[in-house]
């Protein structure tokens, strides 16, 4: 399936389908499109509990920014931005999708639109034209919507003074902050906080740079599988895991962020993931949340995956037994490349030797003491086997979510020590590429054999064509089969 075909099939373009989802209040479509009501001037998530508007009064948009650009404000009842992100950004690798990933990571706040365009390899004019055509808004409007969402989180989930919230969310002035909140939410920052305090009653708001957030996901969500995968490869000090008789109960790790290190602790709940954050600087909030969401693949569309993979007789029993499987992502591209070349024990030794030590965390985040070393540090002091790769990373091979997968793969393969399997693994985890089948991985092949999928006829690669565009998820099922699950 080509990128153009995927763009043409974007859900928001099918107005009849969108309206049926709104009429059914179908939460599976939350985050996939925005519904705006012309008679009220409000935009909502598809599952908003308010009365369903008449079809002739409804407009559909791909993003909140597009709705805002057309004069609509956010519904305060359904909070349309507090939903999983669009799975389009997982499937597509075109310019619009790559730009959205970087905007979510806070690139515009840190580097401006020129920096965003530079990282994507386009001129500002080209970038603006494509984003407006595809997403209904240019990069500044998209970043503004992202700042408004970050600001609402800080207003409602922290006790930070509102002036500090303005700059932490990425606004250049308090006046710009106040105007944006009024335009997007039709209320003032102080009124938003007062309403939040009434809802939370006597619950104490966290202060300073500690936050506790609820990260939504599309059900079903195989929390056990993704946390277990991360736990199996955990590096002591950089990551920490808690377990009980049922398996992994919590996972935490350190984060290297633009304005200083951070620490995150994740606990899966029935309808959300609890995310406890400790940041050096709250300006890194949106970046930290975006990276955690990618790490757990929270924006995936599990029903779309199940429809394709469940049609394969060999995979169908596993798809039914393990609904909502996810492909673990990564919080740092360079780190993922280096760790892909090392065993967990070797990675732990490297981190212990070269990693930056953090001040002791509070008790709830204990065990997280070290940042994984940068590519530059490994290039200078690491073992030669990975130092050569680290020199390439430090010298210009940029591994981040805004990269074109074809171009990144070619650059990785040009680095001595990186083979096709490693390059594909990086695309799958760093870029979230959904259609990567690691046919050379021994564990994956053993899992295929356990399901009766062999290299007789057809070959594994040929069998995998039926799994497109979800081959990465099929690979996760094969890994689980190898473990006997």
Short mmCIF file of C-alpha atoms in Angstrom, two decimals:
data_model
loop_
_atom_site.label_atom_id
_atom_site.label_comp_id
_atom_site.label_asym_id
_atom_site.label_seq_id
_atom_site.Cartn_x
_atom_site.Cartn_y
_atom_site.Cartn_z
CA UNK A 1 0.00 0.00 0.00
CA UNK A 2 1.58 3.30 -1.09
CA UNK A 3 1.85 6.47 0.98
CA UNK A 4 -0.42 8.25 -1.51
CA UNK A 5 -3.08 5.55 -1.16
CA UNK A 6 -2.83 5.74 2.65
CA UNK A 7 -3.22 9.53 2.54
CA UNK A 8 -6.24 9.23 0.23
CA UNK A 9 -7.82 6.72 2.63
CA UNK A 10 -7.43 9.00 5.66
CA UNK A 11 -10.57 8.52 7.73
CA UNK A 12 -11.49 12.21 7.95
CA UNK A 13 -11.98 12.43 4.18
CA UNK A 14 -14.84 9.88 4.32
CA UNK A 15 -17.59 12.08 5.72
CA UNK A 16 -20.27 9.36 5.70
CA UNK A 17 -18.08 6.99 7.71
CA UNK A 18 -17.10 9.76 10.10
CA UNK A 19 -20.70 10.75 10.75
CA UNK A 20 -21.68 7.12 11.44
CA UNK A 21 -18.85 6.94 14.00
CA UNK A 22 -20.08 10.17 15.63
CA UNK A 23 -23.69 8.96 15.72
CA UNK A 24 -22.52 5.74 17.41
CA UNK A 25 -20.18 7.65 19.77
CA UNK A 26 -17.51 5.16 18.73
CA UNK A 27 -14.43 5.77 20.86
CA UNK A 28 -12.28 3.70 18.47
CA UNK A 29 -12.19 6.76 16.21
CA UNK A 30 -11.05 9.19 18.90
CA UNK A 31 -7.85 10.80 17.68
CA UNK A 32 -8.41 9.70 14.07
CA UNK A 33 -10.39 12.81 13.15
CA UNK A 34 -11.98 15.89 14.70
CA UNK A 35 -15.70 16.74 14.47
CA UNK A 36 -16.59 20.43 14.42
CA UNK A 37 -20.14 21.77 14.74
CA UNK A 38 -20.88 24.91 12.74
CA UNK A 39 -23.88 25.96 14.87
CA UNK A 40 -21.95 25.94 18.16
CA UNK A 41 -18.41 26.76 17.03
CA UNK A 42 -17.09 23.76 19.03
CA UNK A 43 -14.92 20.84 17.97
CA UNK A 44 -15.16 17.44 19.66
CA UNK A 45 -13.82 13.92 19.67
CA UNK A 46 -16.08 11.42 17.82
CA UNK A 47 -17.28 9.82 21.08
CA UNK A 48 -18.38 13.10 22.69
CA UNK A 49 -21.40 12.35 24.92
CA UNK A 50 -23.26 15.49 23.83
CA UNK A 51 -26.31 15.22 21.57
CA UNK A 52 -25.38 14.22 18.02
CA UNK A 53 -25.58 17.29 15.75
CA UNK A 54 -27.34 17.24 12.39
CA UNK A 55 -25.12 16.02 9.59
CA UNK A 56 -25.43 19.25 7.61
CA UNK A 57 -23.97 21.17 10.57
CA UNK A 58 -20.88 18.99 10.96
CA UNK A 59 -17.39 19.49 9.52
CA UNK A 60 -14.55 16.99 9.78
CA UNK A 61 -10.86 17.84 10.13
CA UNK A 62 -7.68 15.78 10.40
CA UNK A 63 -6.26 17.72 13.36
CA UNK A 64 -7.27 20.02 16.18
CA UNK A 65 -5.10 22.70 14.57
CA UNK A 66 -7.21 22.58 11.42
CA UNK A 67 -10.39 23.00 13.45
CA UNK A 68 -8.85 25.91 15.37
CA UNK A 69 -7.67 27.52 12.15
CA UNK A 70 -11.27 27.46 10.96
CA UNK A 71 -12.52 29.27 14.06
CA UNK A 72 -13.65 26.38 16.29
CA UNK A 73 -12.80 25.97 19.98
CA UNK A 74 -12.29 22.77 21.97
CA UNK A 75 -15.19 21.09 23.75
CA UNK A 76 -14.67 21.29 27.51
CA UNK A 77 -16.88 18.26 28.05
CA UNK A 78 -15.05 15.65 25.95
CA UNK A 79 -11.53 17.23 25.86
CA UNK A 80 -10.85 16.25 22.21
CA UNK A 81 -7.06 16.58 22.58
CA UNK A 82 -6.85 14.12 25.50
CA UNK A 83 -7.07 11.05 23.25
CA UNK A 84 -4.60 8.70 21.56
CA UNK A 85 -2.89 10.19 18.51
CA UNK A 86 -3.86 9.35 14.96
CA UNK A 87 -2.62 5.94 13.81
CA UNK A 88 -1.94 7.63 10.46
CA UNK A 89 1.39 8.79 11.87
CA UNK A 90 2.29 5.14 12.52
CA UNK A 91 1.39 3.92 9.04
CA UNK A 92 2.54 6.78 6.88
CA UNK A 93 6.14 7.81 6.28
CA UNK A 94 5.41 10.83 4.12
CA UNK A 95 6.39 14.42 4.92
CA UNK A 96 3.19 15.26 6.81
CA UNK A 97 3.50 12.25 9.12
CA UNK A 98 7.19 12.85 9.80
CA UNK A 99 6.51 16.52 10.51
CA UNK A 100 3.75 15.63 12.98
CA UNK A 101 6.11 13.34 14.90
CA UNK A 102 8.71 16.09 15.22
CA UNK A 103 6.11 18.70 16.19
CA UNK A 104 4.86 16.35 18.93
CA UNK A 105 8.46 16.03 20.12
CA UNK A 106 8.65 19.83 20.58
CA UNK A 107 10.93 20.63 17.65
CA UNK A 108 9.14 23.88 16.74
CA UNK A 109 9.35 25.16 20.33
CA UNK A 110 13.10 24.41 20.44
CA UNK A 111 14.22 25.22 16.89
CA UNK A 112 11.35 27.09 15.25
CA UNK A 113 9.85 26.32 11.84
CA UNK A 114 13.27 26.78 10.15
CA UNK A 115 14.68 24.04 12.38
CA UNK A 116 11.72 21.75 11.64
CA UNK A 117 12.13 22.25 7.89
CA UNK A 118 15.88 21.68 8.12
CA UNK A 119 15.47 18.37 9.94
CA UNK A 120 12.98 17.22 7.32
CA UNK A 121 15.13 18.38 4.39
CA UNK A 122 12.58 20.77 2.90
CA UNK A 123 12.24 24.51 2.55
CA UNK A 124 9.86 26.30 4.91
CA UNK A 125 7.62 27.19 1.97
CA UNK A 126 7.42 23.59 0.72
CA UNK A 127 6.75 22.34 4.22
CA UNK A 128 3.98 24.84 4.85
CA UNK A 129 2.29 24.04 1.55
CA UNK A 130 2.30 20.27 2.15
CA UNK A 131 1.10 20.47 5.77
CA UNK A 132 -1.71 22.87 4.91
CA UNK A 133 -2.88 20.60 2.08
CA UNK A 134 -2.62 17.38 4.12
CA UNK A 135 -3.49 18.50 7.65
CA UNK A 136 -5.49 21.67 7.19
CA UNK A 137 -2.94 23.86 9.00
CA UNK A 138 0.65 25.00 8.65
CA UNK A 139 3.51 24.18 11.03
CA UNK A 140 2.95 27.20 13.28
CA UNK A 141 -0.74 26.41 13.73
CA UNK A 142 0.02 22.75 14.41
CA UNK A 143 2.65 23.71 16.98
CA UNK A 144 0.23 26.20 18.55
CA UNK A 145 -2.38 23.46 19.03
CA UNK A 146 0.30 21.26 20.54
CA UNK A 147 1.32 24.05 22.96
CA UNK A 148 -2.30 24.57 23.98
CA UNK A 149 -2.64 20.88 24.84
CA UNK A 150 0.63 20.92 26.84
CA UNK A 151 -0.51 24.03 28.67
CA UNK A 152 -3.84 22.45 29.61
CA UNK A 153 -1.99 19.45 31.06
CA UNK A 154 0.23 21.70 33.17
CA UNK A 155 -2.68 23.88 34.29
CA UNK A 156 -4.78 20.92 35.37
CA UNK A 157 -2.12 18.44 36.52
CA UNK A 158 0.39 20.63 38.34
CA UNK A 159 0.49 23.38 40.91
CA UNK A 160 2.95 25.40 38.82
CA UNK A 161 2.26 29.17 38.75
CA UNK A 162 0.42 30.09 35.55
CA UNK A 163 3.22 32.40 34.40
CA UNK A 164 5.62 29.45 34.61
CA UNK A 165 3.10 27.26 32.79
CA UNK A 166 3.12 29.69 29.86
CA UNK A 167 6.85 29.38 29.26
CA UNK A 168 7.04 25.69 30.14
CA UNK A 169 4.43 24.95 27.44
CA UNK A 170 6.51 26.81 24.85
CA UNK A 171 4.74 30.18 24.61
CA UNK A 172 6.94 33.19 24.00
CA UNK A 173 4.88 35.50 26.25
CA UNK A 174 2.16 35.38 28.90
CA UNK A 175 -0.08 37.44 26.61
CA UNK A 176 0.24 34.85 23.81
CA UNK A 177 -0.49 32.11 26.35
CA UNK A 178 -3.63 33.82 27.66
CA UNK A 179 -4.95 34.58 24.16
CA UNK A 180 -4.40 31.01 22.95
CA UNK A 181 -6.11 29.44 25.97
CA UNK A 182 -9.09 31.76 25.53
CA UNK A 183 -9.35 31.02 21.80
CA UNK A 184 -8.92 27.25 22.09
CA UNK A 185 -10.85 26.53 25.30
CA UNK A 186 -13.12 29.61 25.57
CA UNK A 187 -11.96 30.23 29.11
CA UNK A 188 -9.01 31.71 30.96
CA UNK A 189 -6.07 29.77 32.42
CA UNK A 190 -7.17 30.61 35.97
CA UNK A 191 -10.72 29.37 35.26
CA UNK A 192 -9.30 26.13 33.82
CA UNK A 193 -7.29 25.57 36.98
CA UNK A 194 -10.23 26.39 39.25
CA UNK A 195 -12.42 23.88 37.39
CA UNK A 196 -9.67 21.27 37.67
CA UNK A 197 -9.34 21.84 41.42
CA UNK A 198 -13.09 21.38 41.85
CA UNK A 199 -12.94 18.05 39.99
CA UNK A 200 -9.92 16.83 41.93
CA UNK A 201 -11.44 17.97 45.27
CA UNK A 202 -8.94 17.49 48.05
CA UNK A 203 -6.33 15.68 45.95
CA UNK A 204 -3.01 17.47 46.20
CA UNK A 205 -1.55 18.83 42.98
CA UNK A 206 2.08 17.88 42.33
CA UNK A 207 4.46 20.80 42.47
CA UNK A 208 7.72 21.69 40.81
CA UNK A 209 8.87 19.35 38.05
CA UNK A 210 7.03 16.20 39.20
CA UNK A 211 3.88 15.22 37.33
CA UNK A 212 1.54 12.24 37.22
CA UNK A 213 -0.34 11.86 33.93
CA UNK A 214 -2.90 9.47 32.45
CA UNK A 215 -1.88 8.33 28.95
CA UNK A 216 -4.85 7.05 26.91
CA UNK A 217 -4.68 4.19 24.43
CA UNK A 218 -6.97 2.33 22.04
CA UNK A 219 -8.26 -0.90 23.49
CA UNK A 220 -7.30 -3.67 23.56
CA UNK A 221 -3.78 -3.03 24.84
CA UNK A 222 -1.35 -5.87 25.54
CA UNK A 223 0.44 -4.09 28.37
CA UNK A 224 2.01 -7.31 29.63
CA UNK A 225 3.68 -7.99 26.29
CA UNK A 226 5.21 -4.59 25.69
CA UNK A 227 6.43 -4.20 29.28
CA UNK A 228 7.82 -7.72 29.28
CA UNK A 229 9.73 -7.01 26.05
CA UNK A 230 11.27 -3.88 27.57
CA UNK A 231 12.03 -5.69 30.83
CA UNK A 232 13.88 -8.50 29.02
CA UNK A 233 16.32 -5.97 27.57
CA UNK A 234 16.49 -3.57 30.51
CA UNK A 235 19.83 -1.98 31.38
CA UNK A 236 20.34 -1.59 35.13
CA UNK A 237 20.46 2.04 36.22
CA UNK A 238 19.08 3.28 32.89
CA UNK A 239 15.95 1.15 33.34
CA UNK A 240 14.25 -0.48 36.30
CA UNK A 241 11.49 -3.09 36.48
CA UNK A 242 9.18 -4.31 39.23
CA UNK A 243 7.53 -7.72 39.11
CA UNK A 244 5.09 -9.89 41.02
CA UNK A 245 3.80 -13.41 40.44
CA UNK A 246 1.76 -12.23 37.44
CA UNK A 247 4.74 -10.63 35.69
CA UNK A 248 6.00 -7.08 35.15
CA UNK A 249 4.02 -4.53 37.17
CA UNK A 250 6.01 -1.39 36.45
CA UNK A 251 8.75 -0.11 34.17
CA UNK A 252 10.85 3.03 34.49
CA UNK A 253 13.75 4.59 32.70
CA UNK A 254 15.85 7.72 32.45
CA UNK A 255 15.38 10.16 29.57
CA UNK A 256 17.89 12.42 27.84
CA UNK A 257 15.85 15.53 27.00
CA UNK A 258 16.64 18.89 25.44
CA UNK A 259 16.71 20.91 28.68
CA UNK A 260 18.07 18.28 31.05
CA UNK A 261 17.58 14.67 32.14
CA UNK A 262 14.26 13.21 33.16
CA UNK A 263 12.92 10.05 34.75
CA UNK A 264 9.66 8.26 33.94
CA UNK A 265 7.83 5.43 35.70
CA UNK A 266 5.01 3.60 33.86
CA UNK A 267 2.22 1.49 35.33
CA UNK A 268 -0.51 -0.05 33.17
CA UNK A 269 -4.13 0.42 34.29
CA UNK A 270 -7.37 -0.85 32.76
CA UNK A 271 -8.07 2.25 30.65
CA UNK A 272 -4.81 4.21 30.71
CA UNK A 273 -1.12 4.07 31.49
CA UNK A 274 -0.09 5.98 34.59
CA UNK A 275 2.97 8.05 33.76
CA UNK A 276 4.95 9.51 36.67
CA UNK A 277 7.50 12.02 35.44
CA UNK A 278 10.34 13.86 37.08
CA UNK A 279 11.82 16.50 34.79
CA UNK A 280 14.68 18.92 35.12
CA UNK A 281 12.72 21.49 33.09
CA UNK A 282 8.98 21.42 32.37
CA UNK A 283 9.64 22.68 28.85
CA UNK A 284 10.47 19.04 28.11
CA UNK A 285 7.00 17.79 29.09
CA UNK A 286 5.57 17.38 25.59
CA UNK A 287 8.74 15.74 24.32
CA UNK A 288 8.83 13.29 27.23
CA UNK A 289 5.17 12.33 26.77
CA UNK A 290 5.57 11.89 23.00
CA UNK A 291 8.57 9.60 23.51
CA UNK A 292 6.78 7.50 26.11
CA UNK A 293 3.76 7.12 23.83
CA UNK A 294 6.04 5.91 21.04
CA UNK A 295 7.88 3.59 23.43
CA UNK A 296 4.61 1.81 24.29
CA UNK A 297 3.05 2.23 20.81
CA UNK A 298 -0.03 3.77 22.42
CA UNK A 299 -1.36 5.35 19.21
CA UNK A 300 -1.68 2.04 17.34
CA UNK A 301 -5.00 0.85 15.94
CA UNK A 302 -5.22 -2.73 17.32
CA UNK A 303 -8.45 -3.58 15.50
CA UNK A 304 -6.91 -2.76 12.12
CA UNK A 305 -3.97 -5.01 12.97
CA UNK A 306 -6.24 -7.84 14.15
CA UNK A 307 -8.37 -7.73 10.98
CA UNK A 308 -5.35 -8.44 8.77
CA UNK A 309 -3.33 -10.80 10.97
CA UNK A 310 -6.38 -12.68 12.24
CA UNK A 311 -7.13 -13.73 8.66
CA UNK A 312 -3.97 -15.91 8.61
CA UNK A 313 -4.85 -19.39 9.95
CA UNK A 314 -1.44 -19.78 11.60
CA UNK A 315 -1.59 -16.45 13.43
CA UNK A 316 -5.32 -16.39 14.18
CA UNK A 317 -5.15 -18.34 17.49
CA UNK A 318 -2.45 -16.00 18.83
CA UNK A 319 -4.29 -12.90 17.64
CA UNK A 320 -7.33 -14.08 19.57
CA UNK A 321 -5.33 -15.11 22.64
CA UNK A 322 -3.19 -11.94 22.76
CA UNK A 323 -5.35 -9.02 21.61
CA UNK A 324 -3.88 -5.55 21.26
CA UNK A 325 -0.24 -6.50 20.71
CA UNK A 326 2.15 -3.57 20.38
CA UNK A 327 5.56 -2.98 18.76
CA UNK A 328 7.84 -1.36 21.38
CA UNK A 329 9.37 1.90 20.23
CA UNK A 330 12.36 3.88 21.45
CA UNK A 331 12.99 7.10 23.36
CA UNK A 332 16.39 7.84 21.80
CA UNK A 333 17.53 6.88 18.30
CA UNK A 334 21.27 6.80 18.93
CA UNK A 335 20.82 4.71 22.06
CA UNK A 336 18.65 2.19 20.22
CA UNK A 337 21.22 1.78 17.42
CA UNK A 338 24.07 1.17 19.87
CA UNK A 339 22.05 -1.22 22.04
CA UNK A 340 20.99 -3.18 18.95
CA UNK A 341 24.68 -4.11 18.55
CA UNK A 342 25.16 -5.14 22.19
CA UNK A 343 23.76 -7.73 24.55
CA UNK A 344 21.88 -6.35 27.59
CA UNK A 345 24.90 -7.23 29.75
CA UNK A 346 27.28 -5.37 27.41
CA UNK A 347 24.95 -2.37 27.28
CA UNK A 348 24.76 -2.33 31.09
CA UNK A 349 28.56 -2.41 31.33
CA UNK A 350 28.85 0.45 28.83
CA UNK A 351 26.26 2.52 30.70
CA UNK A 352 27.95 1.86 34.05
CA UNK A 353 31.32 2.91 32.65
CA UNK A 354 30.36 5.95 30.56
CA UNK A 355 26.83 6.96 31.61
CA UNK A 356 26.03 10.21 33.39
CA UNK A 357 24.89 9.72 36.99
CA UNK A 358 21.71 11.45 38.10
CA UNK A 359 20.91 12.82 41.54
CA UNK A 360 19.10 10.25 43.68
CA UNK A 361 15.43 10.01 42.71
CA UNK A 362 12.54 10.01 45.14
CA UNK A 363 11.49 6.62 46.44
CA UNK A 364 8.80 6.06 43.80
CA UNK A 365 11.41 6.30 41.05
CA UNK A 366 14.26 4.53 42.84
CA UNK A 367 16.68 2.40 40.81
CA UNK A 368 16.92 4.91 37.94
CA UNK A 369 20.35 6.44 38.33
CA UNK A 370 22.07 6.72 34.97
CA UNK A 371 21.66 8.22 31.51
CA UNK A 372 22.79 5.97 28.68
CA UNK A 373 25.97 7.50 27.19
CA UNK A 374 25.75 9.68 24.08
CA UNK A 375 27.13 8.60 20.73
CA UNK A 376 29.96 11.09 21.17
CA UNK A 377 30.93 9.54 24.51
CA UNK A 378 30.86 6.02 23.09
CA UNK A 379 32.82 7.14 20.01
CA UNK A 380 35.62 8.44 22.22
CA UNK A 381 35.72 5.88 25.03
CA UNK A 382 33.65 2.84 24.00
CA UNK A 383 34.85 -0.53 22.67
CA UNK A 384 35.93 -0.34 19.04
CA UNK A 385 33.15 -2.68 17.90
CA UNK A 386 30.56 -0.01 18.65
CA UNK A 387 32.81 3.06 18.69
CA UNK A 388 32.97 3.06 14.88
CA UNK A 389 29.16 3.11 14.68
CA UNK A 390 29.01 5.77 17.38
CA UNK A 391 31.40 7.95 15.37
CA UNK A 392 29.03 7.74 12.40
CA UNK A 393 26.09 8.72 14.60
CA UNK A 394 27.99 11.59 16.17
CA UNK A 395 29.28 12.65 12.79
CA UNK A 396 26.01 13.13 10.98
CA UNK A 397 23.86 9.99 10.65
CA UNK A 398 20.75 11.44 12.30
CA UNK A 399 18.43 8.82 13.79
CA UNK A 400 15.17 10.52 14.78
CA UNK A 401 11.43 10.20 14.18
CA UNK A 402 11.45 12.75 11.36
CA UNK A 403 13.64 10.69 9.05
CA UNK A 404 12.49 9.19 5.77
CA UNK A 405 12.79 5.41 6.30
CA UNK A 406 14.34 4.70 2.88
CA UNK A 407 16.98 7.38 3.31
CA UNK A 408 17.75 6.40 6.91
CA UNK A 409 18.10 2.72 6.00
CA UNK A 410 20.56 3.55 3.23
CA UNK A 411 22.64 5.72 5.58
CA UNK A 412 22.70 3.02 8.26
CA UNK A 413 23.77 0.33 5.79
CA UNK A 414 26.68 2.55 4.73
CA UNK A 415 28.03 2.39 8.31
CA UNK A 416 30.51 -0.48 8.85
CA UNK A 417 29.11 -2.87 11.45
CA UNK A 418 25.43 -2.30 10.64
CA UNK A 419 23.73 -4.97 8.54
CA UNK A 420 20.25 -5.16 6.99
CA UNK A 421 18.73 -6.83 10.06
CA UNK A 422 19.97 -4.11 12.41
CA UNK A 423 18.90 -1.34 10.03
CA UNK A 424 15.40 -2.78 9.75
CA UNK A 425 15.18 -3.23 13.52
CA UNK A 426 16.03 0.48 13.94
CA UNK A 427 13.33 1.51 11.45
CA UNK A 428 10.78 -0.64 13.27
CA UNK A 429 11.52 0.72 16.73
CA UNK A 430 12.72 4.30 16.19
CA UNK A 431 10.39 5.28 13.34
CA UNK A 432 7.58 2.95 14.39
CA UNK A 433 7.58 1.42 10.88
CA UNK A 434 4.62 -1.00 10.96
CA UNK A 435 5.60 -3.19 8.02
CA UNK A 436 9.04 -4.58 8.88
CA UNK A 437 9.49 -8.36 9.06
CA UNK A 438 12.87 -9.35 10.50
CA UNK A 439 13.14 -12.63 8.60
CA UNK A 440 16.79 -13.09 9.57
CA UNK A 441 16.13 -13.05 13.32
CA UNK A 442 16.62 -16.58 14.73
CA UNK A 443 14.02 -16.17 17.50
CA UNK A 444 11.44 -14.93 15.02
CA UNK A 445 12.15 -17.88 12.72
CA UNK A 446 11.81 -20.33 15.62
CA UNK A 447 8.48 -18.76 16.45
CA UNK A 448 7.36 -19.12 12.85
CA UNK A 449 8.36 -22.78 12.90
CA UNK A 450 6.41 -23.29 16.14
CA UNK A 451 3.31 -22.07 14.29
CA UNK A 452 3.97 -24.33 11.33
CA UNK A 453 5.33 -21.56 9.11
CA UNK A 454 8.53 -22.92 7.55
CA UNK A 455 10.86 -22.08 4.70
CA UNK A 456 9.53 -24.88 2.53
CA UNK A 457 6.79 -23.25 0.49
CA UNK A 458 6.03 -20.42 0.72
CA UNK A 459 9.04 -18.78 2.36
CA UNK A 460 8.58 -16.63 5.46
CA UNK A 461 9.11 -13.45 3.41
CA UNK A 462 6.49 -14.55 0.90
CA UNK A 463 4.07 -15.50 3.68
CA UNK A 464 4.63 -12.07 5.17
CA UNK A 465 3.16 -10.31 2.15
CA UNK A 466 -0.27 -11.29 3.41
CA UNK A 467 0.49 -9.47 6.67
CA UNK A 468 1.11 -6.07 5.07
CA UNK A 469 0.99 -3.32 6.24
CA UNK A 470 1.31 -4.87 9.73
CA UNK A 471 4.34 -7.17 9.36
CA UNK A 472 6.04 -5.63 12.41
CA UNK A 473 3.09 -6.73 14.55
CA UNK A 474 3.17 -10.19 12.97
CA UNK A 475 6.81 -10.40 14.00
CA UNK A 476 5.83 -9.63 17.59
CA UNK A 477 3.38 -12.55 17.48
CA UNK A 478 6.13 -14.81 16.12
CA UNK A 479 8.43 -13.75 18.97
CA UNK A 480 5.68 -14.53 21.46
CA UNK A 481 5.20 -17.95 19.84
CA UNK A 482 8.92 -18.63 20.26
CA UNK A 483 8.49 -17.98 23.98
CA UNK A 484 5.65 -20.49 24.09
CA UNK A 485 2.89 -17.98 24.84
#
